[in-house]
Short mmCIF file of C-alpha atoms in Angstrom, two decimals:
data_model
loop_
_atom_site.label_atom_id
_atom_site.label_comp_id
_atom_site.label_asym_id
_atom_site.label_seq_id
_atom_site.Cartn_x
_atom_site.Cartn_y
_atom_site.Cartn_z
CA UNK X 1 -49.69 -16.77 -0.97
CA UNK X 2 -47.15 -16.84 1.76
CA UNK X 3 -43.40 -18.36 -0.18
CA UNK X 4 -41.95 -20.65 3.16
CA UNK X 5 -38.77 -22.53 3.66
CA UNK X 6 -38.08 -25.71 5.85
CA UNK X 7 -34.48 -25.99 6.76
CA UNK X 8 -34.02 -29.19 8.28
CA UNK X 9 -31.18 -31.61 8.92
CA UNK X 10 -28.82 -30.28 10.94
CA UNK X 11 -28.78 -28.78 14.17
CA UNK X 12 -30.87 -25.81 14.61
CA UNK X 13 -29.15 -24.36 18.48
CA UNK X 14 -32.23 -21.18 18.95
CA UNK X 15 -30.55 -19.80 21.57
CA UNK X 16 -34.19 -19.77 23.12
CA UNK X 17 -34.99 -19.34 27.12
CA UNK X 18 -34.35 -23.35 27.12
CA UNK X 19 -31.28 -23.45 24.99
CA UNK X 20 -32.82 -26.25 23.02
CA UNK X 21 -31.80 -27.56 19.61
CA UNK X 22 -33.74 -28.79 17.44
CA UNK X 23 -34.50 -30.40 13.85
CA UNK X 24 -36.15 -27.99 11.75
CA UNK X 25 -37.30 -23.89 11.91
CA UNK X 26 -39.68 -23.04 8.72
CA UNK X 27 -39.89 -19.55 7.18
CA UNK X 28 -42.71 -17.53 5.94
CA UNK X 29 -42.58 -13.61 4.92
CA UNK X 30 -38.94 -12.90 6.84
CA UNK X 31 -40.17 -14.27 10.23
CA UNK X 32 -40.48 -18.59 11.96
CA UNK X 33 -43.93 -19.18 12.19
CA UNK X 34 -42.50 -23.10 13.03
CA UNK X 35 -39.66 -24.49 15.25
CA UNK X 36 -39.22 -28.02 16.88
CA UNK X 37 -39.36 -31.67 15.69
CA UNK X 38 -39.34 -32.06 12.12
CA UNK X 39 -42.26 -33.76 12.05
CA UNK X 40 -44.16 -31.31 14.03
CA UNK X 41 -42.31 -28.14 11.67
CA UNK X 42 -43.23 -30.55 8.14
CA UNK X 43 -46.83 -30.79 9.05
CA UNK X 44 -47.07 -26.89 10.03
CA UNK X 45 -45.92 -26.02 6.43
CA UNK X 46 -47.43 -25.65 3.25
CA UNK X 47 -47.23 -27.97 0.16
CA UNK X 48 -44.93 -25.76 -2.04
CA UNK X 49 -42.67 -25.53 1.04
CA UNK X 50 -38.86 -25.03 0.01
CA UNK X 51 -37.07 -27.96 1.16
CA UNK X 52 -33.58 -26.76 2.24
CA UNK X 53 -31.35 -29.35 3.19
CA UNK X 54 -28.54 -28.44 5.58
CA UNK X 55 -26.07 -31.42 5.15
CA UNK X 56 -25.39 -31.64 8.33
CA UNK X 57 -24.22 -27.82 9.33
CA UNK X 58 -25.35 -25.80 12.09
CA UNK X 59 -27.92 -23.12 11.98
CA UNK X 60 -27.83 -20.42 14.75
CA UNK X 61 -28.95 -16.69 15.21
CA UNK X 62 -27.90 -14.14 12.98
CA UNK X 63 -24.68 -12.45 14.77
CA UNK X 64 -25.78 -9.19 16.89
CA UNK X 65 -23.02 -6.25 17.52
CA UNK X 66 -22.95 -5.28 21.12
CA UNK X 67 -20.65 -3.15 21.02
CA UNK X 68 -18.84 -1.37 17.40
CA UNK X 69 -18.56 1.28 15.89
CA UNK X 70 -19.24 0.58 12.75
CA UNK X 71 -18.16 1.12 9.19
CA UNK X 72 -14.77 1.97 10.74
CA UNK X 73 -13.36 -1.13 9.42
CA UNK X 74 -14.77 0.53 5.51
CA UNK X 75 -13.05 3.44 6.07
CA UNK X 76 -10.17 1.69 7.04
CA UNK X 77 -9.64 -0.71 3.94
CA UNK X 78 -10.96 2.36 1.63
CA UNK X 79 -9.72 5.55 2.61
CA UNK X 80 -6.57 5.03 5.61
CA UNK X 81 -3.37 3.06 6.01
CA UNK X 82 -3.70 0.52 8.51
CA UNK X 83 0.08 0.29 10.49
CA UNK X 84 -0.76 -2.43 13.42
CA UNK X 85 1.73 -4.44 13.89
CA UNK X 86 1.81 -8.47 15.49
CA UNK X 87 -0.97 -9.83 16.54
CA UNK X 88 -2.58 -7.97 14.25
CA UNK X 89 -1.26 -6.77 10.96
CA UNK X 90 2.84 -7.33 9.60
CA UNK X 91 3.73 -3.34 10.47
CA UNK X 92 6.21 -4.21 12.92
CA UNK X 93 8.57 -1.44 12.87
CA UNK X 94 8.56 2.88 12.75
CA UNK X 95 10.33 2.50 10.01
CA UNK X 96 7.90 0.20 8.06
CA UNK X 97 4.77 2.49 9.65
CA UNK X 98 6.95 5.53 8.25
CA UNK X 99 7.29 3.42 4.81
CA UNK X 100 3.73 2.91 5.08
CA UNK X 101 2.73 6.72 5.17
CA UNK X 102 4.91 7.21 2.48
CA UNK X 103 3.39 5.08 -0.23
CA UNK X 104 -0.44 6.49 0.89
CA UNK X 105 1.19 10.14 0.29
CA UNK X 106 2.10 9.53 -2.40
CA UNK X 107 -1.62 9.35 -3.88
CA UNK X 108 -3.26 11.93 -1.55
CA UNK X 109 -4.59 14.57 -2.93
CA UNK X 110 -4.19 18.62 -1.36
CA UNK X 111 -6.13 19.26 1.16
CA UNK X 112 -6.71 16.19 2.25
CA UNK X 113 -5.00 14.25 5.02
CA UNK X 114 -3.29 10.86 5.78
CA UNK X 115 -4.85 9.21 8.10
CA UNK X 116 -3.22 5.74 9.58
CA UNK X 117 -5.27 3.63 12.31
CA UNK X 118 -4.44 0.60 14.86
CA UNK X 119 -1.56 1.52 16.17
CA UNK X 120 -0.37 0.36 19.63
CA UNK X 121 3.14 0.86 20.55
CA UNK X 122 3.78 -2.93 21.87
CA UNK X 123 3.71 -4.22 17.98
CA UNK X 124 6.52 -2.25 17.10
CA UNK X 125 9.78 -3.06 17.67
CA UNK X 126 10.66 0.20 19.49
CA UNK X 127 7.51 0.01 21.49
CA UNK X 128 6.90 3.33 21.36
CA UNK X 129 5.33 6.69 19.25
CA UNK X 130 6.53 7.72 15.85
CA UNK X 131 7.64 11.68 16.81
CA UNK X 132 6.18 14.77 14.91
CA UNK X 133 9.11 14.78 13.54
CA UNK X 134 9.69 11.39 11.62
CA UNK X 135 5.90 12.19 10.64
CA UNK X 136 7.65 15.36 9.20
CA UNK X 137 9.98 13.26 7.41
CA UNK X 138 7.25 12.03 5.33
CA UNK X 139 5.47 15.26 4.93
CA UNK X 140 4.84 18.46 6.56
CA UNK X 141 2.25 19.83 3.51
CA UNK X 142 -0.36 17.42 5.21
CA UNK X 143 -1.68 16.47 8.42
CA UNK X 144 -0.44 13.38 9.08
CA UNK X 145 -2.14 11.74 12.28
CA UNK X 146 -1.46 8.22 13.17
CA UNK X 147 -4.38 7.16 15.53
CA UNK X 148 -3.56 4.15 18.47
CA UNK X 149 -5.95 1.50 18.05
CA UNK X 150 -8.16 1.95 21.01
CA UNK X 151 -9.12 5.43 19.32
CA UNK X 152 -8.00 7.02 22.49
CA UNK X 153 -4.99 9.16 21.60
CA UNK X 154 -3.01 10.06 18.56
CA UNK X 155 0.11 11.27 17.64
CA UNK X 156 0.22 13.98 14.55
CA UNK X 157 3.51 15.64 12.25
CA UNK X 158 3.70 19.30 12.81
CA UNK X 159 1.14 20.62 10.50
CA UNK X 160 -1.12 18.99 12.43
CA UNK X 161 0.25 20.33 15.77
CA UNK X 162 -0.82 23.23 13.87
CA UNK X 163 -3.76 22.68 12.51
CA UNK X 164 -5.05 22.64 16.60
CA UNK X 165 -2.84 25.66 17.21
CA UNK X 166 -1.16 23.66 20.18
CA UNK X 167 2.43 24.61 21.01
CA UNK X 168 5.43 23.98 24.43
CA UNK X 169 3.44 26.58 26.05
CA UNK X 170 -0.32 24.58 25.77
CA UNK X 171 -0.86 23.05 29.52
CA UNK X 172 -2.14 19.74 29.16
CA UNK X 173 -6.42 19.77 28.42
CA UNK X 174 -8.13 17.99 31.46
CA UNK X 175 -8.33 14.12 30.52
CA UNK X 176 -5.43 14.14 28.70
CA UNK X 177 -1.42 15.31 27.85
CA UNK X 178 0.11 16.20 25.26
CA UNK X 179 3.35 14.11 24.75
CA UNK X 180 6.72 15.96 24.84
CA UNK X 181 10.79 15.68 24.08
CA UNK X 182 11.86 14.89 28.15
CA UNK X 183 14.56 17.80 27.12
CA UNK X 184 13.39 20.22 25.44
CA UNK X 185 9.96 20.18 26.45
CA UNK X 186 9.10 20.39 22.44
CA UNK X 187 5.45 18.94 21.96
CA UNK X 188 6.10 15.78 20.15
CA UNK X 189 2.74 14.91 18.53
CA UNK X 190 1.97 12.63 20.87
CA UNK X 191 -1.74 13.48 21.83
CA UNK X 192 -2.75 11.14 24.63
CA UNK X 193 -6.73 10.42 25.73
CA UNK X 194 -10.18 12.57 24.83
CA UNK X 195 -9.04 15.59 26.33
CA UNK X 196 -6.27 15.81 23.82
CA UNK X 197 -7.45 14.22 20.63
CA UNK X 198 -10.41 16.69 21.00
CA UNK X 199 -7.73 19.48 19.52
CA UNK X 200 -7.29 16.99 16.12
CA UNK X 201 -11.38 17.12 16.21
CA UNK X 202 -13.37 13.57 15.57
CA UNK X 203 -11.76 11.09 13.18
CA UNK X 204 -14.77 11.48 11.11
CA UNK X 205 -13.67 15.08 10.41
CA UNK X 206 -13.01 14.39 6.83
CA UNK X 207 -15.74 12.82 5.47
CA UNK X 208 -17.81 12.87 2.71
CA UNK X 209 -21.01 12.04 1.81
CA UNK X 210 -19.59 9.88 -0.85
CA UNK X 211 -16.16 8.64 0.95
CA UNK X 212 -19.05 7.57 4.10
CA UNK X 213 -21.14 5.93 1.86
CA UNK X 214 -18.21 3.77 0.02
CA UNK X 215 -17.11 2.54 3.40
CA UNK X 216 -21.06 2.14 5.11
CA UNK X 217 -21.05 -0.59 1.90
CA UNK X 218 -17.55 -2.04 2.41
CA UNK X 219 -18.25 -2.71 5.86
CA UNK X 220 -21.68 -3.80 5.07
CA UNK X 221 -19.84 -6.50 2.97
CA UNK X 222 -18.24 -7.72 5.40
CA UNK X 223 -19.64 -7.69 8.52
CA UNK X 224 -22.58 -10.02 6.48
CA UNK X 225 -20.13 -12.47 5.33
CA UNK X 226 -19.24 -12.80 8.85
CA UNK X 227 -22.89 -14.19 10.32
CA UNK X 228 -23.45 -10.07 11.96
CA UNK X 229 -27.26 -9.36 11.00
CA UNK X 230 -27.11 -6.17 13.37
CA UNK X 231 -24.36 -3.94 13.36
CA UNK X 232 -23.43 -0.67 15.40
CA UNK X 233 -21.78 2.32 15.49
CA UNK X 234 -21.40 3.20 19.04
CA UNK X 235 -20.08 6.66 19.25
CA UNK X 236 -21.85 8.43 16.89
CA UNK X 237 -20.94 12.47 16.50
CA UNK X 238 -22.79 15.36 14.82
CA UNK X 239 -20.99 13.94 11.76
CA UNK X 240 -22.17 10.86 11.78
CA UNK X 241 -25.64 11.10 12.68
CA UNK X 242 -25.62 13.28 9.65
CA UNK X 243 -24.05 11.20 7.32
CA UNK X 244 -26.10 8.10 8.64
CA UNK X 245 -29.48 10.17 7.68
CA UNK X 246 -27.99 10.94 4.99
CA UNK X 247 -27.55 6.84 4.55
CA UNK X 248 -31.46 6.39 5.89
CA UNK X 249 -32.54 8.34 3.35
CA UNK X 250 -30.81 8.06 0.36
CA UNK X 251 -29.45 4.63 -0.32
CA UNK X 252 -31.23 1.98 1.22
CA UNK X 253 -29.33 0.38 3.53
CA UNK X 254 -27.34 -2.90 3.08
CA UNK X 255 -27.38 -4.34 7.56
CA UNK X 256 -28.68 -2.99 10.05
CA UNK X 257 -27.42 -0.66 12.36
CA UNK X 258 -28.19 0.68 15.16
CA UNK X 259 -26.66 4.51 16.02
CA UNK X 260 -25.71 5.75 19.56
CA UNK X 261 -25.89 8.72 19.93
CA UNK X 262 -22.64 10.77 21.78
CA UNK X 263 -24.59 12.12 25.45
CA UNK X 264 -23.64 15.92 24.82
CA UNK X 265 -25.42 16.36 21.99
CA UNK X 266 -28.36 15.67 24.06
CA UNK X 267 -31.00 17.45 25.00
CA UNK X 268 -30.03 19.41 21.59
CA UNK X 269 -30.61 15.62 19.85
CA UNK X 270 -34.08 14.84 21.07
CA UNK X 271 -35.53 18.90 21.08
CA UNK X 272 -34.76 18.53 17.04
CA UNK X 273 -31.83 21.54 17.66
CA UNK X 274 -30.22 19.33 15.56
CA UNK X 275 -32.28 17.49 12.39
CA UNK X 276 -30.95 14.38 11.81
CA UNK X 277 -34.08 12.07 11.73
CA UNK X 278 -33.88 8.19 10.49
CA UNK X 279 -37.34 7.13 9.06
CA UNK X 280 -39.02 4.86 10.17
CA UNK X 281 -38.95 1.92 7.98
CA UNK X 282 -35.72 2.58 7.44
CA UNK X 283 -32.93 0.04 8.81
CA UNK X 284 -31.02 2.23 10.51
CA UNK X 285 -32.10 2.92 13.74
CA UNK X 286 -31.27 5.31 16.96
CA UNK X 287 -30.14 3.40 20.51
CA UNK X 288 -28.54 4.32 24.15
CA UNK X 289 -26.56 7.69 24.35
CA UNK X 290 -23.26 6.97 24.52
CA UNK X 291 -20.86 8.11 27.70
CA UNK X 292 -17.31 7.53 28.01
CA UNK X 293 -15.71 7.28 31.70
CA UNK X 294 -11.87 5.83 31.56
CA UNK X 295 -9.22 5.48 28.71
CA UNK X 296 -7.43 2.32 27.16
CA UNK X 297 -5.76 0.10 29.12
CA UNK X 298 -2.60 -0.42 26.22
CA UNK X 299 -2.48 3.91 27.21
CA UNK X 300 -2.48 3.45 30.82
CA UNK X 301 -5.51 5.83 30.77
CA UNK X 302 -7.95 3.89 31.71
CA UNK X 303 -8.68 3.97 36.22
CA UNK X 304 -7.31 0.70 38.74
CA UNK X 305 -8.34 0.87 41.81
CA UNK X 306 -4.32 -0.66 42.41
CA UNK X 307 -1.45 0.52 40.69
CA UNK X 308 -0.82 -0.75 36.69
CA UNK X 309 2.04 -3.97 36.75
CA UNK X 310 4.58 -1.95 35.34
CA UNK X 311 3.53 2.31 34.59
CA UNK X 312 4.79 3.89 31.91
CA UNK X 313 5.37 7.41 33.92
CA UNK X 314 7.54 5.04 36.39
CA UNK X 315 5.84 6.44 39.18
CA UNK X 316 4.75 2.92 40.83
CA UNK X 317 1.63 4.21 42.87
CA UNK X 318 0.11 5.26 39.48
CA UNK X 319 -3.02 3.81 39.45
CA UNK X 320 -4.40 6.58 35.91
CA UNK X 321 -5.87 9.82 36.40
CA UNK X 322 -9.78 9.83 36.64
CA UNK X 323 -11.14 12.49 33.43
CA UNK X 324 -14.49 12.36 35.34
CA UNK X 325 -15.49 13.30 39.32
CA UNK X 326 -19.10 12.17 41.49
CA UNK X 327 -20.39 14.49 41.05
CA UNK X 328 -20.36 15.53 37.56
CA UNK X 329 -21.66 12.34 35.93
CA UNK X 330 -24.71 11.89 38.70
CA UNK X 331 -25.78 15.22 36.56
CA UNK X 332 -24.69 14.40 33.62
CA UNK X 333 -26.07 10.48 33.83
CA UNK X 334 -29.24 11.70 35.34
CA UNK X 335 -30.81 14.01 33.05
CA UNK X 336 -30.11 10.74 30.68
CA UNK X 337 -31.67 8.70 33.15
CA UNK X 338 -34.51 11.33 33.66
CA UNK X 339 -34.67 11.40 29.96
CA UNK X 340 -35.95 8.03 29.72
CA UNK X 341 -33.25 7.13 27.92
CA UNK X 342 -30.79 4.08 28.16
CA UNK X 343 -27.44 5.38 28.90
CA UNK X 344 -23.73 2.80 27.46
CA UNK X 345 -21.22 4.01 29.07
CA UNK X 346 -16.98 3.09 28.90
CA UNK X 347 -15.60 2.02 31.73
CA UNK X 348 -13.37 -0.04 31.59
CA UNK X 349 -10.79 0.00 34.75
CA UNK X 350 -12.21 -1.31 38.10
CA UNK X 351 -10.93 1.80 39.85
CA UNK X 352 -13.95 3.89 37.33
CA UNK X 353 -15.85 1.54 38.13
CA UNK X 354 -15.73 2.12 41.72
CA UNK X 355 -17.17 5.71 40.99
CA UNK X 356 -19.90 4.47 38.54
CA UNK X 357 -21.06 2.66 40.57
CA UNK X 358 -21.68 5.35 43.03
CA UNK X 359 -22.79 7.05 40.60
CA UNK X 360 -25.62 5.09 39.26
CA UNK X 361 -26.91 3.48 42.14
CA UNK X 362 -27.15 8.03 43.34
CA UNK X 363 -29.20 8.29 40.40
CA UNK X 364 -31.54 5.27 40.43
CA UNK X 365 -32.15 6.24 44.06
CA UNK X 366 -33.31 9.27 43.24
CA UNK X 367 -35.79 8.46 40.22
CA UNK X 368 -35.93 4.14 40.27
CA UNK X 369 -37.16 2.47 36.90
CA UNK X 370 -37.11 -0.78 36.50
CA UNK X 371 -35.70 -2.18 33.74
CA UNK X 372 -33.24 0.16 32.83
CA UNK X 373 -30.90 -1.16 30.63
CA UNK X 374 -28.17 0.39 31.60
CA UNK X 375 -24.37 -0.80 30.40
CA UNK X 376 -21.05 -0.75 31.17
CA UNK X 377 -19.09 -2.19 28.71
CA UNK X 378 -16.06 -3.12 28.61
CA UNK X 379 -15.44 -3.81 32.12
CA UNK X 380 -11.94 -5.73 31.88
CA UNK X 381 -10.78 -5.47 35.36
CA UNK X 382 -13.76 -5.64 37.01
CA UNK X 383 -14.01 -7.63 41.21
CA UNK X 384 -16.37 -9.48 42.41
CA UNK X 385 -17.93 -7.39 44.63
CA UNK X 386 -18.54 -4.77 41.74
CA UNK X 387 -20.36 -7.80 39.61
CA UNK X 388 -22.45 -8.22 42.56
CA UNK X 389 -23.32 -4.70 43.01
CA UNK X 390 -23.52 -4.54 39.01
CA UNK X 391 -26.78 -7.48 39.80
CA UNK X 392 -28.34 -5.16 42.41
CA UNK X 393 -28.20 -2.02 40.60
CA UNK X 394 -29.85 -3.92 37.44
CA UNK X 395 -26.79 -3.23 35.18
CA UNK X 396 -25.29 -5.28 32.23
CA UNK X 397 -21.90 -5.62 30.88
CA UNK X 398 -20.46 -6.44 28.03
CA UNK X 399 -16.70 -7.47 27.75
CA UNK X 400 -13.77 -7.48 25.32
CA UNK X 401 -12.52 -11.15 25.62
CA UNK X 402 -10.53 -10.55 22.45
CA UNK X 403 -8.18 -8.37 23.95
CA UNK X 404 -7.58 -12.08 26.28
CA UNK X 405 -6.33 -13.10 22.57
CA UNK X 406 -4.32 -10.27 21.17
CA UNK X 407 -2.98 -8.20 24.31
CA UNK X 408 -3.18 -10.42 27.08
CA UNK X 409 0.26 -11.10 27.17
CA UNK X 410 0.76 -7.88 27.32
CA UNK X 411 -1.49 -7.13 30.24
CA UNK X 412 0.37 -10.27 32.16
CA UNK X 413 3.95 -8.24 31.78
CA UNK X 414 2.89 -4.54 31.38
CA UNK X 415 -0.51 -3.71 32.66
CA UNK X 416 -1.68 -5.40 35.50
CA UNK X 417 0.15 -8.86 36.11
CA UNK X 418 -0.89 -12.62 36.21
CA UNK X 419 -2.97 -12.40 38.90
CA UNK X 420 -5.20 -9.92 37.60
CA UNK X 421 -4.67 -10.61 33.63
CA UNK X 422 -6.39 -14.28 34.57
CA UNK X 423 -9.44 -11.88 35.43
CA UNK X 424 -10.38 -10.00 32.45
CA UNK X 425 -13.09 -10.13 31.12
CA UNK X 426 -14.82 -12.15 34.20
CA UNK X 427 -17.04 -13.40 32.29
CA UNK X 428 -17.26 -16.67 34.00
CA UNK X 429 -17.83 -15.13 37.30
CA UNK X 430 -20.97 -12.99 35.67
CA UNK X 431 -22.54 -16.15 34.90
CA UNK X 432 -22.45 -17.41 38.54
CA UNK X 433 -23.70 -14.41 39.34
CA UNK X 434 -26.60 -15.33 36.59
CA UNK X 435 -25.57 -11.18 35.81
CA UNK X 436 -26.74 -11.12 32.64
CA UNK X 437 -23.63 -9.80 29.41
CA UNK X 438 -22.37 -9.43 26.15
CA UNK X 439 -19.19 -10.29 24.53
CA UNK X 440 -17.72 -7.81 21.61
CA UNK X 441 -14.95 -7.18 19.41
CA UNK X 442 -15.15 -2.67 19.69
CA UNK X 443 -14.47 -3.19 15.33
CA UNK X 444 -11.67 -1.83 14.10
CA UNK X 445 -9.41 -2.21 18.12
CA UNK X 446 -10.63 -6.09 17.05
CA UNK X 447 -11.71 -7.05 13.72
CA UNK X 448 -15.55 -8.32 13.74
CA UNK X 449 -14.85 -12.06 13.85
CA UNK X 450 -17.87 -13.11 16.30
CA UNK X 451 -17.27 -17.36 15.72
CA UNK X 452 -13.50 -15.77 17.32
CA UNK X 453 -15.00 -14.07 20.13
CA UNK X 454 -16.64 -16.37 20.89
CA UNK X 455 -13.93 -19.43 20.72
CA UNK X 456 -11.73 -16.16 22.73
CA UNK X 457 -14.31 -16.11 25.64
CA UNK X 458 -14.93 -20.05 25.71
CA UNK X 459 -11.31 -21.06 25.85
CA UNK X 460 -9.42 -17.89 26.99
CA UNK X 461 -6.07 -18.20 25.53
CA UNK X 462 -3.47 -15.52 24.42
CA UNK X 463 -0.94 -15.07 20.87
CA UNK X 464 2.04 -17.52 23.23
CA UNK X 465 -0.67 -20.47 23.87
CA UNK X 466 -0.81 -19.24 27.52
CA UNK X 467 -4.72 -19.83 29.34
CA UNK X 468 -5.73 -16.82 31.38
CA UNK X 469 -8.39 -18.13 34.19
CA UNK X 470 -10.06 -21.28 33.76
CA UNK X 471 -12.47 -19.98 35.94
CA UNK X 472 -13.59 -17.17 33.92
CA UNK X 473 -13.67 -19.45 30.52
CA UNK X 474 -17.52 -19.86 29.18
CA UNK X 475 -19.64 -22.85 27.53
CA UNK X 476 -19.58 -22.23 23.89
CA UNK X 477 -23.81 -21.87 24.47
CA UNK X 478 -23.68 -19.32 27.05
CA UNK X 479 -20.31 -17.73 24.11
CA UNK X 480 -23.44 -18.24 21.49
CA UNK X 481 -25.60 -16.65 23.26
CA UNK X 482 -23.74 -13.43 24.74
CA UNK X 483 -23.62 -12.69 20.90
CA UNK X 484 -27.10 -12.99 20.21
CA UNK X 485 -30.24 -13.40 22.24
CA UNK X 486 -28.57 -11.46 24.75
CA UNK X 487 -26.75 -9.01 22.20
CA UNK X 488 -30.18 -8.29 21.28
CA UNK X 489 -31.94 -8.38 24.42
CA UNK X 490 -29.35 -5.81 26.11
CA UNK X 491 -30.58 -2.77 23.20
CA UNK X 492 -34.55 -4.06 24.35
CA UNK X 493 -35.09 -5.88 20.59
CA UNK X 494 -34.74 -9.26 21.78
CA UNK X 495 -38.60 -9.50 21.27
CA UNK X 496 -37.93 -8.64 17.52
CA UNK X 497 -34.10 -11.09 16.96
CA UNK X 498 -31.91 -12.76 18.46
CA UNK X 499 -33.03 -16.42 18.85
CA UNK X 500 -34.81 -19.02 16.49
CA UNK X 501 -38.38 -18.68 17.20
CA UNK X 502 -41.73 -18.86 16.05
CA UNK X 503 -42.85 -14.57 15.48
CA UNK X 504 -38.99 -13.74 15.42
CA UNK X 505 -37.42 -12.51 12.47
CA UNK X 506 -35.47 -14.88 10.10
CA UNK X 507 -32.22 -13.75 10.46
CA UNK X 508 -29.70 -16.17 11.36
CA UNK X 509 -26.57 -17.48 10.09
CA UNK X 510 -25.58 -21.45 8.27
CA UNK X 511 -22.43 -22.34 9.83
CA UNK X 512 -19.56 -25.48 8.26
CA UNK X 513 -20.10 -27.23 11.48
CA UNK X 514 -21.73 -27.16 15.38
CA UNK X 515 -19.94 -24.64 17.98
CA UNK X 516 -21.32 -26.62 20.55
CA UNK X 517 -19.47 -29.57 19.28
CA UNK X 518 -15.39 -28.18 19.88
CA UNK X 519 -14.88 -25.69 22.10
CA UNK X 520 -11.60 -25.75 20.66
CA UNK X 521 -12.20 -25.58 17.33
CA UNK X 522 -15.07 -22.79 16.95
CA UNK X 523 -12.48 -20.54 15.59
CA UNK X 524 -11.79 -22.14 12.43
CA UNK X 525 -15.76 -22.26 12.09
CA UNK X 526 -16.68 -20.83 8.98
CA UNK X 527 -20.10 -18.51 8.05
CA UNK X 528 -21.58 -20.19 4.55
CA UNK X 529 -24.39 -18.44 4.90
CA UNK X 530 -26.37 -15.03 6.47
CA UNK X 531 -30.25 -14.80 6.08
CA UNK X 532 -32.19 -11.86 6.90
CA UNK X 533 -35.31 -11.39 7.10
CA UNK X 534 -35.82 -15.12 5.04
CA UNK X 535 -33.99 -13.73 2.17
CA UNK X 536 -30.08 -14.87 1.96
CA UNK X 537 -26.99 -12.03 1.87
CA UNK X 538 -24.35 -13.81 1.93
CA UNK X 539 -23.41 -17.35 1.08
CA UNK X 540 -19.66 -18.77 0.27
#
């Protein structure tokens, strides 16, 4: 006989197509079987059904991560050094950063790297990277790497440069830049852009299966405690795919994870040259193929159609430099599209968007495919005409509204200026145009905090309390949908999850209060219980 549980006496926000809020929901064998009025659901339940009184608390679908880098937060917590400065963390000077690295070095075994992460120049008083020579003061016995919070740059010590075979005569690579001392031309340790970072190798190169499993478990506990029932790794290298495959076969993953293989691994991944399979019954699944079209706003490697407000390089006409070509991307994206893959493409700036929209138009004209759901990630400075083109082409954006809170003031003062900052992550425009979208945290760039992310999209308030672009605010229901049903839809999983409806998985979260009632207070709501397939996996 089936075991049934009936939840009642609290708002149950279904996030179905009509946005219904109902009185009761019945769960049986891991799925919702009846949702609606209490009397209707009670009549559908067995006499033996367990009754759960929500006592006024709210039930919402489990949050789905539309773009992130699971389990990076677990790896950071266990094996790396958090060097984030305000507003994310307390590391606000380079001396503080060096002290944290030195403490890590004191307990690090020979041959391992010392890795700092989440660094951002605006977070330290000096407003710059540490130099290789400052990192050398910590140690020259270890490779030391400090990664920028965006993942699009880093700085390393002299041992790290030697590991990379880089010196002052090494020319800058395509799609990147090696930092140099302004007087001597010597490399200062900075590796800016994905092209330059290739020299140091993938961040995951130092991972062992044992470390990865530990990080996976730590990240799973964190995500479930925040109500996330489907995590994502949005850039799975060959090594990461191997590690995910080991977990899928050996460990019984604690959380569902969608893994997006790096696009350059195709066609070797699909034709069997790379043997990283996930069992059919595992909780780890492959998703779209991931590509990059530009870089990061904090590093000014994202490409704008108009110049940066205050360019770091002093060039008043600097808009960023494209690391792609239209022809190259047509060939690359076209091959993936023709092979039947969905793509998720990192497109930050509107200058890059102009190129990528032309690319997608060419690809889709050559091989029309309905409901492809190709996705642009971040879309931070997209114009209205570009959102119009996205809709015409059947593209979908994933916005990054957490940037508004954490770095909105920096964007106003340095990156794009106040006028363009008011349109960062233009979700309000997307709503008005009927363009389906999602919102993300891009963990570990910002921590996986779904309710805070929703608050950011609804209120668009910076850390200094300034609201950026009131016309781009969205409602709590729209924000909730962007993190649940539409997040499932964006990766073709809306048939089984993302809303509280009969026949769908019983993945849901019980919140301390209704997020629809108090837009300004959404960030203060707590996750009290997370349920996956009808089973409680986290509870306060």
